[in-house]
Short mmCIF file of C-alpha atoms in Angstrom, two decimals:
data_model
loop_
_atom_site.label_atom_id
_atom_site.label_comp_id
_atom_site.label_asym_id
_atom_site.label_seq_id
_atom_site.Cartn_x
_atom_site.Cartn_y
_atom_site.Cartn_z
CA MET A 1 0.00 0.00 0.00
CA ARG A 2 2.80 2.33 0.97
CA ARG A 3 4.68 1.45 -2.22
CA SER A 4 1.58 2.23 -4.31
CA LEU A 5 1.11 5.58 -2.56
CA ALA A 6 4.77 6.48 -3.04
CA ALA A 7 4.57 5.52 -6.70
CA LEU A 8 1.51 7.72 -7.18
CA LEU A 9 3.24 10.65 -5.49
CA LEU A 10 6.28 10.18 -7.69
CA VAL A 11 4.15 10.14 -10.83
CA ALA A 12 2.36 13.30 -9.68
CA VAL A 13 5.66 15.08 -9.09
CA ILE A 14 7.00 14.03 -12.49
CA VAL A 15 3.81 15.14 -14.28
CA GLY A 16 3.82 18.44 -12.44
CA TYR A 17 7.45 19.04 -13.35
CA VAL A 18 6.80 18.27 -17.01
CA VAL A 19 3.80 20.62 -17.08
CA TRP A 20 5.80 23.33 -15.34
CA GLN A 21 8.63 22.96 -17.86
CA ARG A 22 6.31 23.05 -20.85
CA PRO A 23 6.75 26.33 -22.78
CA GLU A 24 3.80 28.67 -22.87
CA GLU A 25 1.70 28.71 -26.00
CA PRO A 26 2.97 31.49 -28.30
CA VAL A 27 0.77 34.59 -28.42
CA PRO A 28 -0.79 34.76 -31.86
CA PRO A 29 0.23 37.83 -33.86
CA PRO A 30 -2.34 40.59 -34.22
CA ALA A 31 -4.66 40.24 -37.16
CA PRO A 32 -3.39 42.15 -40.19
CA PRO A 33 -5.42 45.26 -41.05
CA LYS A 34 -8.22 44.73 -43.51
CA PRO A 35 -8.17 46.63 -46.81
CA VAL A 36 -9.47 50.17 -46.31
CA VAL A 37 -9.57 52.57 -49.24
CA LEU A 38 -10.35 56.28 -49.30
CA GLU A 39 -11.86 57.27 -52.62
CA TYR A 40 -12.43 60.48 -54.52
CA ALA A 41 -16.02 61.42 -55.31
CA ASP A 42 -15.80 59.56 -58.63
CA GLY A 43 -14.67 56.32 -56.95
CA SER A 44 -11.00 56.52 -57.94
CA ARG A 45 -8.47 55.76 -55.21
CA MET A 46 -7.18 58.58 -53.03
CA TRP A 47 -5.33 56.62 -50.30
CA SER A 48 -5.32 53.17 -48.74
CA VAL A 49 -4.11 51.41 -45.60
CA GLY A 50 -0.52 50.30 -45.91
CA GLU A 51 0.82 53.27 -47.83
CA GLY A 52 4.13 54.34 -46.34
CA GLY A 53 5.04 57.75 -44.98
CA LEU A 54 2.90 60.34 -43.28
CA GLN A 55 -0.80 60.44 -43.97
CA PRO A 56 -1.62 63.44 -46.20
CA MET A 57 -3.37 66.23 -44.34
CA VAL A 58 -6.58 65.76 -46.34
CA VAL A 59 -6.59 62.08 -45.29
CA GLN A 60 -6.15 63.08 -41.65
CA ARG A 61 -9.09 65.46 -42.01
CA VAL A 62 -11.28 62.69 -43.48
CA LEU A 63 -10.35 60.27 -40.68
CA LYS A 64 -11.14 62.94 -38.09
CA GLU A 65 -14.57 63.49 -39.62
CA MET A 66 -15.21 59.74 -39.58
CA SER A 67 -14.72 59.73 -35.82
CA GLU A 68 -17.05 62.71 -35.48
CA VAL A 69 -19.83 60.80 -37.28
CA SER A 70 -19.27 57.69 -35.11
CA VAL A 71 -17.48 55.59 -37.73
CA PRO A 72 -13.96 55.50 -36.27
CA TYR A 73 -11.12 54.49 -38.53
CA ASP A 74 -9.99 51.68 -36.19
CA SER A 75 -13.35 49.95 -36.50
CA LEU A 76 -13.09 50.06 -40.28
CA VAL A 77 -9.54 48.67 -40.24
CA ALA A 78 -10.81 45.70 -38.20
CA ARG A 79 -13.43 44.81 -40.81
CA GLY A 80 -12.30 46.48 -44.05
CA GLY A 81 -14.26 48.82 -46.26
CA ALA A 82 -14.28 51.95 -48.38
CA VAL A 83 -14.74 55.63 -47.63
CA ARG A 84 -16.15 57.67 -50.52
CA THR A 85 -15.14 61.29 -50.01
CA THR A 86 -16.61 64.42 -51.56
CA ILE A 87 -13.24 65.52 -52.97
CA ASP A 88 -13.34 66.05 -56.74
CA ALA A 89 -10.22 64.46 -58.25
CA LYS A 90 -9.96 66.96 -61.12
CA ALA A 91 -10.58 70.00 -58.93
CA GLN A 92 -8.08 68.82 -56.30
CA THR A 93 -5.44 68.10 -58.93
CA THR A 94 -6.00 71.44 -60.66
CA ALA A 95 -5.78 73.36 -57.40
CA ALA A 96 -2.60 71.53 -56.38
CA ALA A 97 -1.01 72.32 -59.75
CA VAL A 98 -1.85 76.03 -59.48
CA LEU A 99 -0.60 76.35 -55.91
CA GLY A 100 2.47 74.29 -56.73
CA ARG A 101 3.38 76.60 -59.58
CA LEU A 102 2.60 79.94 -57.92
CA VAL A 103 3.13 79.41 -54.21
CA ALA A 104 5.06 76.20 -53.40
CA ARG A 105 7.54 76.86 -50.63
CA GLN A 106 11.09 75.76 -51.26
CA GLN A 107 12.48 73.41 -48.62
CA GLY A 108 16.05 73.96 -47.45
CA PRO A 109 18.71 71.23 -47.09
CA ASP A 110 17.92 70.85 -43.38
CA GLY A 111 14.21 70.27 -44.08
CA SER A 112 13.14 73.71 -42.82
CA TYR A 113 11.39 76.52 -44.64
CA SER A 114 12.31 80.17 -44.81
CA GLN A 115 9.91 82.31 -42.80
CA GLU A 116 9.75 84.81 -45.66
CA GLU A 117 8.45 82.28 -48.17
CA LEU A 118 4.78 81.99 -48.97
CA ASN A 119 2.36 79.25 -48.06
CA ALA A 120 -1.29 78.93 -49.01
CA GLY A 121 -4.46 76.96 -48.48
CA MET A 122 -7.48 76.51 -50.71
CA THR A 123 -10.95 75.05 -50.24
CA ALA A 124 -13.94 74.63 -52.54
CA ILE A 125 -17.47 73.54 -51.66
CA ASP A 126 -20.42 72.34 -53.71
CA PRO A 127 -23.23 74.69 -52.60
CA ALA A 128 -25.94 72.16 -53.45
CA SER A 129 -24.67 69.54 -51.00
CA GLY A 130 -22.07 71.08 -48.70
CA GLY A 131 -19.55 68.55 -50.03
CA VAL A 132 -15.95 69.77 -49.94
CA ARG A 133 -14.57 69.46 -53.48
CA VAL A 134 -11.09 70.86 -52.82
CA TYR A 135 -9.09 70.67 -49.60
CA LEU A 136 -5.50 71.85 -49.95
CA PRO A 137 -3.84 72.59 -46.60
CA GLY A 138 -0.60 74.09 -47.90
CA PHE A 139 2.95 72.80 -48.14
CA GLN A 140 3.88 72.08 -44.53
CA TRP A 141 3.00 68.64 -43.18
CA ASP A 142 2.25 70.02 -39.69
CA GLN A 143 0.16 73.08 -40.66
CA ASP A 144 -3.34 72.82 -42.08
CA LEU A 145 -4.12 76.14 -43.75
CA ALA A 146 -7.34 74.81 -45.29
CA GLY A 147 -9.38 74.00 -42.22
CA GLY A 148 -7.10 73.67 -39.22
CA VAL A 149 -5.26 76.94 -38.57
CA ALA A 150 -7.63 79.87 -38.08
CA GLN A 151 -6.57 83.31 -39.35
CA GLN A 152 -7.79 86.83 -38.80
CA PRO A 153 -10.22 87.86 -41.57
CA SER A 154 -9.15 90.93 -43.49
CA PRO A 155 -11.36 94.03 -43.38
CA GLY A 156 -14.10 93.67 -45.94
CA LEU A 157 -13.92 89.88 -46.24
CA PHE A 158 -17.49 89.54 -44.99
CA GLN A 159 -18.70 92.97 -46.10
CA PRO A 160 -21.49 91.54 -48.33
CA PHE A 161 -23.16 90.15 -45.21
CA ALA A 162 -23.30 93.48 -43.38
CA GLY A 163 -26.84 94.10 -42.16
CA VAL A 164 -27.90 90.72 -43.55
CA ARG A 165 -26.35 88.13 -41.29
CA ASP A 166 -23.95 88.09 -38.36
CA VAL A 167 -20.92 86.03 -39.38
CA GLY A 168 -18.88 86.86 -36.29
CA GLU A 169 -15.61 88.73 -35.85
CA GLY A 170 -13.27 85.95 -34.72
CA GLN A 171 -10.59 84.07 -36.59
CA VAL A 172 -11.64 81.81 -39.43
CA THR A 173 -10.24 79.14 -41.74
CA PRO A 174 -10.62 79.08 -45.52
CA LEU A 175 -13.15 76.27 -45.04
CA ASP A 176 -15.23 78.55 -42.78
CA VAL A 177 -15.13 81.34 -45.35
CA THR A 178 -16.01 79.03 -48.22
CA ALA A 179 -18.97 77.60 -46.30
CA THR A 180 -20.24 81.12 -45.58
CA TYR A 181 -20.11 82.15 -49.24
CA ALA A 182 -21.50 78.79 -50.36
CA THR A 183 -24.68 79.90 -48.61
CA LEU A 184 -24.97 82.73 -51.14
CA ALA A 185 -24.21 80.34 -54.00
CA ALA A 186 -27.04 78.10 -52.76
CA ALA A 187 -29.61 80.93 -52.87
CA GLY A 188 -29.43 81.55 -49.14
CA VAL A 189 -29.47 77.90 -47.99
CA GLU A 190 -26.78 77.00 -45.46
CA ARG A 191 -25.25 73.51 -45.37
CA LYS A 192 -22.61 72.09 -43.07
CA PRO A 193 -19.42 71.34 -45.03
CA HIS A 194 -18.31 67.71 -45.03
CA LEU A 195 -15.66 65.51 -46.65
CA VAL A 196 -17.20 62.06 -46.07
CA SER A 197 -20.00 61.05 -48.42
CA THR A 198 -20.46 57.35 -47.60
CA VAL A 199 -18.73 54.56 -45.68
CA THR A 200 -19.30 50.97 -46.78
CA GLY A 201 -18.12 47.73 -45.21
CA ALA A 202 -16.09 45.07 -46.99
CA ASP A 203 -19.34 43.19 -47.58
CA GLY A 204 -20.87 46.20 -49.32
CA SER A 205 -23.13 47.16 -46.41
CA LEU A 206 -23.72 50.88 -45.95
CA ARG A 207 -22.32 52.02 -42.62
CA TYR A 208 -22.75 55.77 -43.07
CA LYS A 209 -24.24 58.26 -45.50
CA ALA A 210 -23.97 62.02 -45.14
CA ALA A 211 -27.33 63.67 -44.52
CA ASP A 212 -28.50 66.88 -46.15
CA THR A 213 -28.27 69.68 -43.57
CA ALA A 214 -30.05 72.34 -45.63
CA LYS A 215 -31.20 75.37 -43.62
CA PRO A 216 -32.55 78.55 -45.29
CA VAL A 217 -30.92 81.56 -43.60
CA ILE A 218 -31.02 84.40 -46.17
CA GLY A 219 -33.87 85.42 -48.45
CA GLU A 220 -33.39 84.78 -52.16
CA HIS A 221 -34.05 88.39 -53.10
CA VAL A 222 -31.27 89.50 -50.73
CA VAL A 223 -28.91 86.90 -52.20
CA ASP A 224 -29.72 88.05 -55.74
CA ARG A 225 -28.89 91.64 -54.79
CA ILE A 226 -25.56 90.65 -53.19
CA THR A 227 -24.58 88.39 -56.09
CA ALA A 228 -25.37 91.03 -58.70
CA SER A 229 -23.27 93.57 -56.79
CA LEU A 230 -20.29 91.23 -56.54
CA LYS A 231 -20.47 90.33 -60.23
CA ASP A 232 -20.31 94.00 -61.18
CA ASN A 233 -16.66 94.25 -60.14
CA ALA A 234 -14.50 94.29 -63.27
CA MET A 235 -11.78 92.22 -61.57
CA CYS A 236 -14.17 89.29 -61.10
CA ASN A 237 -14.75 88.59 -64.83
CA GLY A 238 -18.49 88.17 -64.38
CA VAL A 239 -18.19 85.85 -61.35
CA ALA A 240 -19.36 86.88 -57.89
CA CYS A 241 -16.18 87.55 -55.91
CA MET A 242 -14.44 89.68 -53.27
CA PRO A 243 -11.15 90.81 -54.90
CA TYR A 244 -10.09 93.40 -52.30
CA ALA A 245 -9.67 91.23 -49.19
CA ALA A 246 -5.99 90.19 -49.46
CA PRO A 247 -4.49 87.89 -48.27
CA TRP A 248 -7.88 86.28 -48.90
CA MET A 249 -9.82 85.76 -52.11
CA VAL A 250 -13.29 84.26 -52.23
CA GLY A 251 -15.96 83.92 -54.86
CA TYR A 252 -18.64 81.61 -56.12
CA THR A 253 -20.71 80.30 -58.99
CA PRO A 254 -23.91 78.26 -58.62
CA GLN A 255 -21.73 75.12 -58.84
CA LEU A 256 -18.76 76.00 -56.63
CA ALA A 257 -17.64 78.35 -53.86
CA VAL A 258 -13.86 78.81 -53.62
CA THR A 259 -11.56 80.46 -51.09
CA VAL A 260 -7.82 81.06 -51.29
CA TYR A 261 -5.68 82.19 -48.37
CA VAL A 262 -2.00 83.15 -48.87
CA GLU A 263 0.10 83.27 -45.73
CA LYS A 264 2.63 86.11 -45.50
CA ALA A 265 1.40 87.60 -48.77
CA GLY A 266 2.09 91.20 -47.74
CA ALA A 267 1.76 94.20 -50.02
CA VAL A 268 4.09 92.79 -52.68
CA ASN A 269 1.92 89.71 -53.25
CA ALA A 270 -1.45 91.28 -52.44
CA GLY A 271 -2.81 90.30 -55.86
CA LEU A 272 -1.63 86.68 -55.66
CA PRO A 273 -4.77 85.24 -54.01
CA ARG A 274 -6.89 86.61 -56.87
CA VAL A 275 -4.50 85.22 -59.51
CA ILE A 276 -4.60 81.76 -57.87
CA TRP A 277 -8.39 81.88 -57.64
CA GLN A 278 -8.82 82.91 -61.27
CA GLU A 279 -6.33 80.35 -62.61
CA PHE A 280 -7.98 77.59 -60.63
CA LEU A 281 -11.44 78.40 -62.02
CA ALA A 282 -10.04 78.64 -65.57
CA GLY A 283 -8.17 75.35 -65.23
CA PHE A 284 -11.09 73.51 -63.66
CA ALA A 285 -13.50 74.71 -66.34
CA GLY A 286 -11.09 73.85 -69.15
#
């Protein structure tokens, strides 16, 4: 009996030792991210998960908006899907080409930029939907001149709204200014600007669709009077615009409201925002 008990104890000790010595099961690697693609308004690819380098500023803005509408990027990476933006591929490319030719800041050998060199941001909005068609934040990876860094509006920038609507006196971004003038382009109907049109899952299910936020805020007869007055300026070439608000330039057609802001323009380059604005409209229409 004692021998049997001793044998059992010995077996238990040996088994316990073997179990103790057994290596732990390896932790499985994290699941690879699912394919996530950001698309232009026409469905062509803008950016996708796995692209190296820093995320472009416009991509960061889209991802931020996704979180604001309760479709966080991390949840999409876990399942895969596609984000259709409102950005117009042709308009974005045209704007980038114009800014690149007229404003692009030259980077020094140490990666820094001269403080005297220009930088600029541009935004364009479809008045009928509030969709942002152009979002160009400038040429510094850490400075968003399109919708991130607010600037002091120049005197007269919001003069057409005097006695019509209070647009505030604080600092604004080009996106703010474009949205304000898009209200005039939409016959007095205000819409919240947005960059995300739809979000679909990898299985094709619709996870998000931007809603129309139309809100009439200015009477059509007042808008017609303002638009006619702005078109009368010879420097606007028949388009409603504000040409004397440097370093800003803003104007609109029924299809598009566009704002340009040139940082450090000064007196020497006071006419540059208007030149950029005009060349963009000409290139986009061509």
